[in-house]
Each structure stands twice: as C-alpha cells, then as structure tokens.
Amino acid sequence: MQVFAFHLMPYPALPEDFPQRYGPPWVKLPNTLYDPKVGEQVYEQALAEFAQADALGFDGVCVNEHHQTAYGTMPSPNLMAAALTRVTQRAKIAVLGNALPLRGNPLRVAEEIAMLDVLSHGRIISGFVRGIGAEYHSFGVNPAFSHDRFHEAHDLIVAAWTRPGPFRWDGRHYQFPYVNPWPRPVQTPHPPIWIPSQGSRETIRWAAERRYTYLQTFSPIEHVERYMRLYWQVCEEEFGYTPAFGQLGWAIPIFVGRTDEEARALAKPHIEYFYERLLVMPTEYFFPPGYLSPQSMAGVLQAKRGLTEGGAANSIDALIAAGRFVCGSAKTVFEKLAETSQRLRIGVLTGMFQFATLPHALAMENLLRFADEVKPRLEAINRD
Amino acid sequence: MGAVHDNWLDIRGHRLHYLWAEGGTGTPVVFLHGAGGAGPWFDCLDRLSVERPVYYPEHPGFGASDLPDWLETVTDLALYYWDVFDRLGLERVNLIGASFGGWLAAELAVQQPQRVARLVLVDAVGVMPPTEDAPDFFMIPPDQVGRWVFAHPDRIPPAPPPDPAIAVKNRTTVARFAWHPRFYNPKLRHWLYRIQCPTLVVWGREDRLIPPAMAEPYLAGIPQAQLVLIDDAGHVPWREQPERFLSAVRSHLQGA
C-alpha cells in the first residue's frame, strides 16, 4: 500500500462549553474565539508533523480545504502545499482537495496546482472536491449549481493542463477568451487526480470512468466496504478494466500506542471530541438544497440523517467498532488495516495521525510508532 | 364562482401545471405562490373567483411543473411567465404575488407594466436583503418553518405533511433562484419606477420571516403603492386572517 499522512489543522483551544453557547463549530462559530497565537502553533506543529512523516518515509502528506470552521483551519490548501514543498524532500504532496465550486475562477486552481508541481519537482497530487454543505452557507455559493460547476471546472482545469494554449472556453458557468496558463505542470499529462468523497453512485461512476483514485473519507466501515466494492464493480462491469490498487483509497484517523489499553486511554478524549464536537452539524448545514441529487436528499430527510448523531455513537468503543477509528497496539492496528485493505483491495491509506485536540507530542509519537511498526508491513501488501 | 379545473400547458417542451376557476367578467387574477410551493386550491382563491377568473400556476421547478434548465434567475422566470400568459390568452392580468411570488410579480410588472392592471405584493421578498432580525430561510429545518410563518402557529390546524419528493424539489428550486443574493435582485429597486398600476403592499403585521420593514423599498420605489398591515397575521395573512386579507385585496381590485 501507499501510506500517506493527513492533517486537518483543527483549532484545539475552543471553550469547553462552545457547543452549548454557540452551536456547531461551522459557519457561525464566532471568529473572535480564534487566537492567532494558538493558530501559529497549530501551523508550526502540523508542518513539523508533516516533516517528520516525510523523514519517516511516508509516501505522501495530505492537506485539504475548509472554510470558516474550527474543524480545519486551512482555507487554502494550496498555500499550505507551497509551504510543504519547502519542508518535505521526497513525499508526495496531496491537496485533497481544492473545492472547485467554491473557487470563483478555476483557472486559478489550474495555475496554482501547476505552480506547486513545478515548485515540488513533480510531487503534487491534485484532489478535487465540492466542499462540505456548510461551506455553501459560508461562501455564498449556490448549492443548486454545485454539481454542474464541479464538473465544468474539472473539465476546464484538465484542459488547461493538457491542451496547448491559448484556446477559448465557452462553458455554461465559465467563459474565457484565452486559456493559456503559465506555468504548465511537470507531471504528464498532469498531476494525478484524486476524488475524496463521502460516497455516492454518481461520484464513483464519474471517478471510475476517468481512473481517478477514489478516496472514502471518515466513514463507517460498512460504507467503506459498500463504496470500494461499487468502485471495483463499476470499473469492471461498466468500463471493462480492473482498477489498480492505487485507485482505491481510505481516509481514517489512526492511533498507535504501546498496548491496546494505552492507545485507547490516550486517544479517547481527542477522537471523541473530533466526532462528537467538530464533525457535527445539522442537516441544514450539511445538505443545503441542491447539494445532493433529489433522490439522495429525499432519503436523507426521511431518515433525518445528518451529522447530528451524538452521544453513544461517538464513544471510542463505538467508533472503533464501527470502523470509524483504528486504534490500538501496532499489532492490532496492522491487523485491522491489513484485513480491511486486503478484503477491499485498497491500495492507498491516508491516515490522520493528529485529530481534534490530540497534543503535538502524542501525534509525533503516533507517527513514529506507526512508521516503525505498522507501515513497513502495510507497504508489502496491495502494491501495483 | 365556477368549478376548479386542473390543467397543463406545454411551453416549448416543458410542462407547467396550473389550477384555475372561471369567474365573472373582471380582469383575471393570477396568484403567484411562495417558496413553499402552491399546494391545493384554497378558499380565498374561490372567493376571488366570484368576480373574475383566477389562475393558480405552479412555477417552473415547483410541484408538478418542469424546470427548463436554463432558467437561473427570477428575471428569467418572469420572462418565462409571459409565455405562460400568452398561452392562456391573458392579455392583461391582476397579479397577486406572495413572498417569493411577490418578487416574481414585481419583476413581471417591471417587464411589461402595460399588461398588469393591478398588483398585490403580499409579504414579498425580492427587493432588499433580509433585515437583521429575519431568520436565514435556508437554516430553518423544514419541519419548523411553520413557527416562523404564522403569527399564531397554535391556531393553525395541522396540515398533512408534504410529499417529501415535492418538498425537496421546491426547496432546491428556491435555492436556485434565491440562494445568492439571498432572496433579492439587487437591480430590482432601480426598475420599480416602471410599475404603472395601482399597487397594494399587504403585510402581516407580525411577519417574523419577512418582517414588515422589508415593505419599505417597494413603497418607496413603486409610484402608486399603498401599504395595508394586517393585524394578527404573520407571513401568510390569507390563511390567518382571510377576511381582512380578502377585503383589502377586493377593494384594491375593484374597477379592474
């Protein structure tokens, strides 16, 4: 497997009672709670963790985009990726991803990814996402055009990287008389494209058709299983090819301790904070109208499903049982990851080794222990 | 008052669903529904149809009506409606527009003022951003909208829950037209001077969803506009105070 280290750069110093006082940490959590001095530390520590992952031989490091939230304080993943071109030497740098419909001008994404690819000597992986529903509230972007804008922006960016410029672009949402970005990317035909998603048949079909790596993010194991199998099936039955291991990715928080008991005790408050307090929002935030297809939306409303499930479902035991967190001794962690990856033919693991309030020192130990005792054995399986 | 008919129009390949009732000889009324969709025919429409035909269409993208993919703004929607009126043979109309439908009615009256005999804007959005005290419509869970819509939710008999597929379709169409800018067209206030007809701006005095302060730009911009505030009513005064609502609307339509 290829093993990547992912980081959200979450804000770790919210008041204890923030959910009662302000509600979910998205959209309307007052930014007066953000202390730039704490922010400096968050960035410094995350960059140090990434540098360590690079030194420990991880295949890559991953950043992503979130807006106006304590969940992840990285509105521009491209800026952080630029910093990573300086603090890492060998690791690939995966931007997972640019939220295309939220970006006013897709040509800027084409340009910035190309810049990063040149700056990193061809180490960039370019993820594309639509952004979380809450971010359509934060950014004043119409969710009813989210799918359309995503697809057109993607087509335009790939064209900008691959077609000799200048050329015209006259699309539904974007029009340019001269598409002609300087620089062009180092990698040919362009940096690998990854599609992180919570899963939908439409997205999987779209990614499988283009042989893009599909990355299932922070999901219960039953969803990981359903979508990995679906991707495989769509590749074989609809598009007539067998996907490479590297086309199936799994993003999940991981914590390795000396023993199962120690790992659980150390991780417990932080992983529960992550799922119970940070990754939580009402349906109206998560699924603004038009963000999902009408069929998916009707299902969501009927099931009253949002990210609102709280309490017992987010206890560490329940999270581990549901496969939303892998935690334990190196042996336990390896067995869990290897079993799932072999069963589902997953070839890309993006582990999140720092989550929510997990202190920097523990995150560094976690990376170190994972790199020493788990990664070498994982690397031996599902290699293309 | 005549029978209520349930009909369809084919507008260049897209179906539009509407209800209508024959009535007296007055200029027809078209009632333009709000963000919640049309729903069934209701009592006020019946009583208005004593004097004149009443049309109650479902806007493109709402209820059973199709949405032409290229309609993206309320200005587009208004242009589309002239095709609808042409097909219905409505040379001149009285427009009653409620909430989102009020925005649509104002755009229609700006586009072809000579074809609008009387205009009634009911708790209408469209011309200014929501005031500070108004809630964000898209943050309200659908099952709690009633609390914002009615002045006295406790006095409203419970309605059957809407078809979930239709509710999703309506809300998605509202987002398409009103997500950004939020429920208004920044250009509209500059064009209101074109509206020539007498205009009644009706508002539930206790409307908390679209507070009465949001009537001001309509009153300031439309040359012949007058305001009627309805006591003990919120965002849908024809449901909470049908008699007061009807009496104001009827006297406004008199002679048209």
XYZ file of C-alpha atoms in Angstrom:
640
model
C 0.000 0.000 0.000
C 0.936 3.601 -0.326
C 0.726 5.280 3.053
C 0.005 8.974 3.443
C -0.247 11.261 6.473
C -3.195 13.632 6.511
C -3.773 16.670 8.738
C -6.801 18.945 9.156
C -5.058 21.559 11.302
C -8.023 21.720 13.682
C -8.324 24.520 16.204
C -7.587 22.958 19.599
C -8.454 25.708 22.074
C -12.213 26.261 21.982
C -14.005 26.993 25.248
C -15.223 23.826 26.910
C -18.872 24.870 26.598
C -18.737 26.106 22.986
C -21.468 23.777 21.668
C -23.959 24.995 24.279
C -23.031 28.629 23.794
C -22.559 28.811 20.052
C -23.786 25.595 18.433
C -21.801 23.668 15.832
C -18.228 24.736 15.004
C -19.207 25.592 11.430
C -20.497 28.726 9.670
C -21.416 30.825 12.704
C -18.894 29.966 15.424
C -17.599 33.486 16.177
C -14.095 34.002 14.846
C -13.323 36.105 17.915
C -12.671 32.685 19.507
C -9.725 32.238 17.142
C -6.463 33.279 18.771
C -3.783 33.827 16.115
C -1.096 32.918 18.665
C -2.698 29.479 19.010
C -3.029 29.430 15.217
C 0.726 29.953 14.827
C 1.336 26.869 16.935
C -1.211 24.807 15.019
C 0.549 25.541 11.743
C 4.058 25.100 13.160
C 3.203 21.785 14.771
C 1.370 20.455 11.726
C 4.295 21.349 9.488
C 6.651 19.624 11.941
C 4.473 16.506 11.843
C 4.491 16.570 8.057
C 8.281 16.995 8.013
C 8.591 14.026 10.323
C 6.269 11.926 8.109
C 8.490 12.783 5.154
C 11.633 11.835 7.077
C 9.997 8.576 8.174
C 9.416 7.579 4.574
C 5.677 8.108 4.213
C 4.660 8.047 0.562
C 2.981 11.386 0.921
C 1.436 14.092 3.031
C -2.068 15.484 2.578
C -3.762 18.822 3.147
C -7.321 19.928 2.422
C -9.673 22.902 2.255
C -12.223 24.042 4.832
C -13.843 27.397 5.393
C -14.930 29.311 8.453
C -14.716 26.433 10.897
C -12.662 25.188 13.828
C -12.824 21.706 12.278
C -9.914 22.550 9.987
C -8.153 25.903 9.782
C -6.821 25.544 6.258
C -8.948 27.632 3.887
C -6.277 27.435 1.212
C -4.665 24.013 0.884
C -2.534 25.366 -1.935
C -0.803 27.805 0.414
C -0.028 25.014 2.839
C 1.142 22.788 -0.013
C 3.548 25.570 -1.034
C 4.992 25.521 2.477
C 5.241 21.731 2.247
C 7.345 21.941 -0.899
C 9.948 23.569 1.368
C 9.692 21.394 4.487
C 9.481 17.974 2.784
C 12.042 16.371 0.472
C 10.615 13.196 -1.007
C 6.979 12.770 -0.019
C 4.224 13.406 -2.485
C 2.056 16.365 -1.578
C -1.632 15.598 -1.947
C -4.032 18.533 -1.995
C -7.301 16.792 -1.071
C -8.612 18.879 -2.494
C -9.494 22.172 -3.986
C -13.240 22.722 -3.543
C -13.907 23.620 -7.156
C -17.433 25.107 -6.944
C -16.295 27.370 -4.105
C -13.460 28.787 -6.195
C -14.627 31.661 -8.306
C -12.096 31.054 -11.019
C -10.997 27.507 -11.917
C -8.053 28.857 -13.887
C -6.505 29.919 -10.588
C -6.679 26.303 -9.441
C -5.066 25.145 -12.701
C -2.333 27.749 -12.263
C -1.691 27.123 -8.582
C -1.509 23.335 -8.929
C 0.854 23.756 -11.870
C 2.977 26.158 -9.801
C 3.060 23.648 -6.960
C 4.032 20.843 -9.310
C 6.940 22.892 -10.623
C 7.925 24.074 -7.164
C 7.878 20.487 -5.816
C 9.579 18.914 -8.861
C 6.508 16.895 -9.743
C 5.386 15.704 -6.316
C 1.809 17.028 -6.435
C -1.416 15.013 -6.304
C -4.436 17.130 -7.159
C -7.635 16.293 -5.329
C -10.926 17.843 -6.367
C -13.916 18.118 -4.063
C -17.188 20.024 -3.962
C -16.709 21.303 -0.409
C -18.899 20.498 2.581
C -22.502 21.732 2.546
C -21.817 24.196 5.361
C -19.265 25.922 3.144
C -22.000 26.865 0.661
C -23.557 28.811 3.518
C -20.202 30.357 4.419
C -19.188 31.255 0.895
C -22.457 32.438 -0.643
C -22.115 29.876 -3.415
C -25.334 28.387 -4.758
C -25.515 24.666 -3.882
C -28.071 24.143 -6.652
C -25.255 24.550 -9.199
C -22.624 22.666 -7.184
C -22.505 19.509 -9.322
C -22.573 21.462 -12.567
C -19.839 23.832 -11.532
C -17.687 20.991 -10.209
C -17.833 19.085 -13.466
C -17.250 22.074 -15.678
C -14.399 23.417 -13.527
C -12.761 19.973 -13.600
C -13.037 19.764 -17.384
C -11.609 23.235 -17.750
C -8.661 22.598 -15.407
C -7.707 19.340 -17.120
C -7.982 21.066 -20.492
C -5.841 23.940 -19.220
C -3.128 21.450 -18.195
C -3.217 19.323 -21.311
C -4.367 21.333 -24.349
C -1.866 23.667 -25.973
C -2.861 27.238 -25.208
C -4.213 29.663 -25.899
C -7.705 28.324 -26.504
C -11.230 29.597 -25.868
C -13.534 28.224 -23.188
C -17.237 28.969 -23.531
C -18.985 26.900 -20.912
C -22.226 27.211 -19.021
C -20.605 28.587 -15.876
C -17.159 29.695 -17.032
C -16.110 31.623 -20.089
C -12.569 32.614 -21.014
C -11.355 34.078 -24.281
C -7.791 32.891 -23.624
C -6.957 29.793 -21.589
C -3.179 29.698 -21.549
C -1.752 29.099 -18.070
C 1.906 29.617 -17.346
C 3.440 27.538 -15.820
C 2.385 24.083 -17.005
C 2.671 21.112 -14.622
C 5.807 18.953 -14.514
C 3.951 15.633 -14.476
C 2.469 14.442 -17.750
C -0.201 14.532 -18.836
C -0.970 16.215 -15.496
C -0.680 15.564 -11.727
C -2.670 12.516 -10.575
C -6.264 13.391 -9.697
C -7.881 12.037 -6.563
C -11.522 12.300 -5.617
C -12.199 12.318 -1.870
C -15.873 11.702 -1.118
C -18.378 10.519 1.422
C -19.710 8.287 -1.318
C -22.377 8.377 -3.982
C -23.000 6.226 -7.015
C -22.690 9.230 -9.347
C -19.288 10.258 -7.976
C -17.952 6.723 -8.064
C -19.043 6.193 -11.633
C -17.510 9.515 -12.655
C -14.174 8.735 -10.930
C -14.045 5.135 -12.186
C -14.613 6.243 -15.755
C -11.568 8.513 -15.528
C -9.432 6.069 -13.494
C -9.101 8.604 -10.708
C -8.248 7.472 -7.221
C -11.431 7.389 -5.179
C -10.858 8.157 -1.501
C -13.560 7.256 1.019
C -13.345 9.717 3.913
C -14.057 9.188 7.627
C -16.862 6.712 7.082
C -18.204 3.708 8.960
C -16.634 0.529 7.666
C -19.917 -0.587 6.083
C -19.801 2.495 3.836
C -16.127 1.949 3.039
C -16.986 -1.588 2.088
C -20.044 -0.669 0.017
C -18.277 2.034 -1.983
C -14.988 0.210 -2.517
C -16.901 -2.763 -3.900
C -19.052 -0.476 -6.009
C -15.981 1.245 -7.488
C -14.437 -2.099 -8.344
C -17.666 -3.362 -9.854
C -18.267 -0.230 -11.929
C -14.695 -0.367 -13.300
C -15.076 -3.983 -14.362
C -18.687 -4.082 -15.496
C -19.216 -0.632 -16.984
C -15.764 0.370 -18.111
C -14.168 -3.008 -18.763
C -10.964 -2.749 -16.770
C -9.558 -3.920 -13.455
C -8.639 -0.991 -11.227
C -5.141 -0.668 -9.856
C -4.837 -0.901 -6.059
C -3.803 2.749 -6.146
C -7.263 3.740 -7.352
C -8.911 2.802 -4.064
C -8.167 4.952 -1.045
C -9.313 5.024 2.551
C -9.012 8.039 4.864
C -9.263 7.295 8.556
C -7.937 8.544 11.907
C -5.332 6.199 13.388
C -3.684 5.971 16.786
C -0.950 3.525 17.734
C 0.034 3.021 21.368
C 2.258 0.541 23.186
C -0.766 -1.562 24.085
C -4.416 -1.536 23.144
C -5.337 -0.211 26.562
C -2.799 2.590 26.499
C -3.755 3.605 22.982
C -7.422 3.806 23.884
C -6.784 5.746 27.055
C -4.593 8.308 25.294
C -6.794 8.742 22.220
C -10.202 8.669 23.878
C -10.850 12.331 24.704
C -9.468 13.546 21.392
C -11.191 11.163 18.989
C -14.482 11.618 20.811
C -14.023 15.392 20.568
C -13.395 15.028 16.846
C -16.563 13.102 16.053
C -18.809 14.458 18.788
C -17.890 18.139 18.733
C -16.095 19.035 15.487
C -17.578 16.807 12.811
C -21.112 17.666 13.793
C -23.709 19.874 12.166
C -27.433 19.988 11.481
C -28.892 18.676 8.238
C -29.481 22.241 7.004
C -25.735 22.912 7.198
C -24.598 19.596 5.805
C -27.047 19.208 2.948
C -28.184 22.615 1.653
C -30.822 22.303 -1.091
C -29.407 21.089 -4.384
C -26.152 19.837 -2.862
C -27.342 16.242 -3.194
C -29.344 14.725 -6.020
C -33.110 14.898 -5.326
C -33.257 11.148 -4.698
C -30.424 11.207 -2.138
C -31.889 14.303 -0.476
C -35.357 12.793 -0.049
C -33.720 9.769 1.582
C -31.657 11.957 3.886
C -34.659 13.993 5.037
C -36.787 10.946 5.606
C -34.121 9.256 7.675
C -33.393 12.593 9.404
C -29.793 11.746 8.743
C -27.230 14.463 9.141
C -24.065 14.627 11.084
C -26.225 15.082 14.107
C -25.870 11.704 15.649
C -24.333 12.184 19.037
C -23.768 10.503 22.329
C -23.118 6.789 22.449
C -22.358 6.509 18.713
C -19.310 8.696 19.266
C -17.809 6.859 22.221
C -14.380 5.479 21.414
C -15.626 1.909 21.663
C -18.473 2.576 19.249
C -16.133 4.438 16.860
C -13.685 1.566 16.809
C -16.468 -0.992 16.439
C -17.974 0.948 13.538
C -14.586 1.177 11.840
C -14.504 4.971 12.019
C -11.258 4.891 14.017
C -8.361 2.448 14.055
C -6.674 2.379 17.438
C -4.533 0.023 19.486
C -1.135 -1.587 19.665
C 0.896 -1.787 16.472
C -0.241 -5.383 16.083
C -3.925 -4.509 16.443
C -3.657 -1.538 14.095
C -1.766 -3.512 11.465
C -4.216 -6.391 11.573
C -7.226 -4.137 11.253
C -5.798 -2.081 8.391
C -4.363 -5.078 6.574
C -7.510 -7.168 6.891
C -9.754 -4.403 5.567
C -7.360 -3.349 2.821
C -6.824 -6.881 1.592
C -10.507 -7.696 1.668
C -11.446 -4.492 -0.196
C -8.280 -4.275 -2.353
C -7.443 -0.819 -1.052
C -4.037 0.445 -2.146
C -3.963 3.953 -0.632
C -4.210 4.671 3.056
C -4.411 8.280 4.214
C -4.092 8.143 7.983
C -4.940 11.101 10.154
C -2.412 10.900 12.989
C -3.390 14.128 14.707
C -7.078 14.732 15.377
C -9.007 17.427 17.239
C -7.190 18.240 20.477
C -4.542 15.472 20.322
C -1.352 17.169 21.544
C 1.582 17.565 19.199
C 3.859 15.294 21.259
C 1.362 12.441 21.058
C 0.844 13.000 17.354
C 4.624 12.778 16.819
C 4.810 9.542 18.854
C 1.868 8.174 16.931
C 3.582 8.849 13.600
C 6.845 7.371 14.832
C 5.288 4.200 16.189
C 3.168 3.764 13.073
C 6.185 4.275 10.803
C 8.352 1.830 12.766
C 5.916 -0.944 13.462
C 2.971 -0.766 11.067
C 3.963 0.944 7.845
C 6.712 -1.466 6.710
C 4.306 -4.413 6.863
C 1.463 -2.487 5.184
C 3.751 -1.448 2.359
C 4.220 -5.085 1.453
C 0.567 -5.607 0.541
C -1.597 -4.357 -2.347
C 1.206 -2.817 -4.359
C 0.613 -2.102 -8.011
C -67.627 31.169 -8.551
C -67.054 28.324 -11.001
C -65.595 24.862 -10.983
C -61.869 24.474 -10.341
C -60.003 22.990 -13.290
C -56.716 21.120 -13.148
C -54.708 21.695 -16.337
C -51.330 21.542 -18.011
C -49.606 23.748 -20.520
C -46.776 22.709 -22.777
C -44.411 25.647 -23.017
C -41.912 24.770 -25.730
C -41.399 21.248 -24.442
C -41.762 21.901 -20.717
C -44.918 21.149 -18.771
C -46.478 23.695 -16.500
C -49.208 22.669 -14.085
C -51.962 25.077 -13.033
C -55.337 25.245 -11.382
C -57.937 27.762 -12.420
C -61.536 28.724 -11.871
C -63.875 30.573 -14.182
C -65.461 33.623 -12.685
C -67.123 36.905 -13.582
C -66.059 39.314 -16.260
C -63.310 41.132 -14.398
C -59.671 41.055 -15.460
C -58.277 37.667 -14.434
C -56.239 37.233 -11.281
C -53.028 35.218 -11.279
C -51.917 34.190 -7.803
C -48.163 33.563 -7.694
C -47.210 31.245 -4.851
C -44.295 31.485 -2.464
C -41.249 29.393 -1.650
C -43.262 26.605 -0.064
C -44.920 25.763 -3.381
C -48.528 26.009 -4.489
C -50.311 23.254 -2.616
C -54.036 22.753 -3.119
C -56.614 25.334 -4.199
C -57.764 27.400 -1.214
C -60.734 29.358 -0.001
C -59.517 32.895 -0.820
C -58.991 31.903 -4.450
C -62.521 30.561 -4.539
C -63.957 33.779 -3.260
C -61.890 35.935 -5.594
C -63.210 33.887 -8.496
C -66.736 35.229 -7.913
C -65.820 38.370 -9.815
C -63.141 37.179 -12.215
C -61.259 34.101 -13.401
C -58.458 33.056 -11.047
C -55.324 31.218 -12.146
C -53.052 29.403 -9.719
C -49.956 28.082 -11.528
C -47.106 26.051 -10.093
C -43.896 27.855 -11.022
C -41.334 26.012 -13.131
C -39.372 23.690 -10.837
C -42.103 23.576 -8.206
C -44.658 20.838 -7.585
C -45.544 19.075 -10.816
C -44.103 21.722 -13.171
C -40.918 21.151 -15.148
C -37.882 23.368 -14.810
C -36.179 24.428 -18.038
C -32.521 24.017 -17.170
C -31.538 27.479 -18.383
C -33.829 29.386 -16.016
C -31.452 30.710 -13.367
C -32.872 33.973 -12.062
C -36.263 35.386 -11.115
C -35.916 37.730 -14.085
C -35.700 34.615 -16.311
C -38.697 33.173 -14.513
C -40.726 36.332 -15.163
C -39.863 36.300 -18.874
C -40.961 32.676 -18.972
C -44.288 33.602 -17.398
C -45.149 35.948 -20.287
C -45.139 32.846 -22.492
C -47.478 31.228 -19.971
C -49.843 34.222 -20.011
C -49.745 34.352 -23.801
C -50.696 30.683 -23.993
C -53.529 31.235 -21.542
C -54.744 34.181 -23.621
C -54.283 36.595 -20.734
C -53.671 39.965 -22.312
C -53.964 41.873 -19.022
C -53.761 40.409 -15.537
C -54.116 41.290 -11.904
C -51.095 39.838 -10.168
C -51.125 38.719 -6.548
C -47.678 37.575 -5.518
C -46.962 36.111 -2.116
C -43.451 36.081 -0.620
C -41.179 34.629 -3.338
C -44.163 35.012 -5.703
C -44.247 38.724 -4.809
C -40.716 39.108 -6.093
C -41.791 37.371 -9.300
C -44.873 39.622 -9.592
C -42.746 42.758 -9.188
C -40.340 41.601 -11.914
C -43.297 40.875 -14.202
C -44.775 44.308 -13.603
C -41.412 45.921 -14.337
C -41.021 43.987 -17.581
C -44.461 44.667 -19.111
C -46.182 47.309 -16.982
C -48.930 47.873 -19.559
C -50.142 44.269 -19.128
C -50.628 44.475 -15.358
C -53.919 46.029 -14.255
C -53.396 45.811 -10.504
C -50.512 44.481 -8.465
C -50.719 42.987 -4.970
C -47.496 42.182 -3.164
C -48.005 40.040 -0.067
C -45.141 39.810 2.452
C -42.882 39.931 -0.572
C -39.143 39.367 -0.846
C -37.119 40.414 -3.856
C -36.009 43.972 -3.447
C -33.702 44.097 -0.435
C -31.625 41.696 1.673
C -33.341 40.252 4.738
C -33.306 42.608 7.703
C -31.091 41.771 10.683
C -33.990 40.313 12.645
C -35.129 37.983 9.845
C -34.024 34.358 10.046
C -31.977 32.707 7.322
C -34.637 30.702 5.467
C -32.138 28.030 4.436
C -31.081 27.409 8.021
C -34.635 26.657 9.167
C -35.372 22.915 9.353
C -38.351 22.267 7.050
C -40.469 20.913 9.905
C -40.004 24.162 11.836
C -40.906 26.634 9.089
C -44.447 26.908 10.489
C -43.134 28.541 13.646
C -41.739 31.383 11.571
C -44.582 31.635 9.094
C -47.540 32.049 11.415
C -48.207 34.750 13.976
C -50.139 32.162 15.988
C -48.959 28.689 14.975
C -51.132 27.183 17.700
C -54.305 28.394 15.965
C -53.455 26.769 12.647
C -54.959 23.332 12.094
C -52.211 20.791 11.369
C -51.720 20.258 7.652
C -50.876 16.876 6.166
C -47.090 16.550 5.692
C -46.000 17.465 2.158
C -44.823 14.829 -0.279
C -41.087 14.609 0.580
C -40.025 14.449 -3.062
C -42.021 17.596 -3.864
C -40.708 19.360 -0.759
C -37.119 18.643 -1.832
C -37.841 19.748 -5.388
C -39.415 23.026 -4.219
C -36.606 23.835 -1.809
C -33.948 23.100 -4.431
C -35.699 25.396 -6.893
C -35.924 28.131 -4.261
C -32.173 27.805 -3.676
C -31.536 28.013 -7.387
C -33.325 31.364 -7.626
C -32.784 32.834 -4.178
C -29.645 31.449 -2.537
C -27.348 34.171 -3.741
C -28.002 37.031 -3.375
C -30.310 35.838 -0.620
C -33.912 36.382 -1.789
C -33.416 39.560 -3.751
C -32.338 41.025 -7.052
C -30.032 43.999 -6.364
C -31.137 45.603 -9.643
C -34.849 45.432 -8.973
C -35.228 48.546 -6.844
C -33.803 50.646 -9.692
C -36.572 49.418 -12.023
C -39.580 49.712 -9.720
C -40.406 53.172 -11.135
C -41.630 51.393 -14.288
C -44.600 49.859 -12.474
C -47.560 51.967 -13.581
C -50.521 50.269 -11.957
C -52.000 50.850 -8.514
C -50.125 48.544 -6.186
C -51.209 47.175 -2.834
C -48.459 46.113 -0.488
C -50.060 43.773 2.060
C -48.147 42.545 5.048
C -48.902 40.507 8.141
C -48.042 42.889 10.941
C -46.451 40.007 12.843
C -44.499 38.511 9.965
C -41.242 37.327 11.555
C -39.971 35.518 8.462
C -40.049 38.608 6.214
C -40.586 41.497 8.624
C -42.813 44.441 7.561
C -39.757 46.719 7.343
C -38.995 44.886 4.130
C -42.024 46.560 2.517
C -40.272 49.930 2.553
C -38.300 49.748 -0.707
C -41.449 48.643 -2.566
C -43.401 51.549 -1.107
C -40.612 53.962 -1.917
C -39.960 52.675 -5.437
C -43.403 51.957 -6.894
C -45.179 55.217 -7.854
C -48.727 54.217 -6.806
C -48.129 51.928 -3.858
C -50.011 51.803 -0.621
C -49.471 49.665 2.443
C -52.029 47.644 4.363
C -50.817 45.919 7.530
C -52.955 43.025 8.716
C -53.209 42.515 12.449
C -52.828 39.089 13.999
C -51.215 37.711 10.882
C -47.715 36.568 10.030
C -46.208 35.661 6.692
C -49.352 34.183 5.108
C -52.140 36.604 6.042
C -54.681 34.928 3.722
C -54.518 31.885 5.959
C -54.502 33.595 9.345
C -56.850 36.489 8.539
C -58.688 35.575 5.343
C -61.488 38.124 5.833
C -59.178 41.071 6.365
C -56.941 39.914 3.561
C -59.811 39.463 1.114
C -61.400 42.753 1.959
C -58.146 44.636 1.287
C -57.467 42.765 -1.945
C -61.020 43.013 -3.239
C -61.258 46.733 -2.768
C -57.899 47.126 -4.491
C -59.047 45.071 -7.477
C -62.330 46.941 -7.778
C -62.780 48.501 -11.191
C -60.007 46.418 -12.716
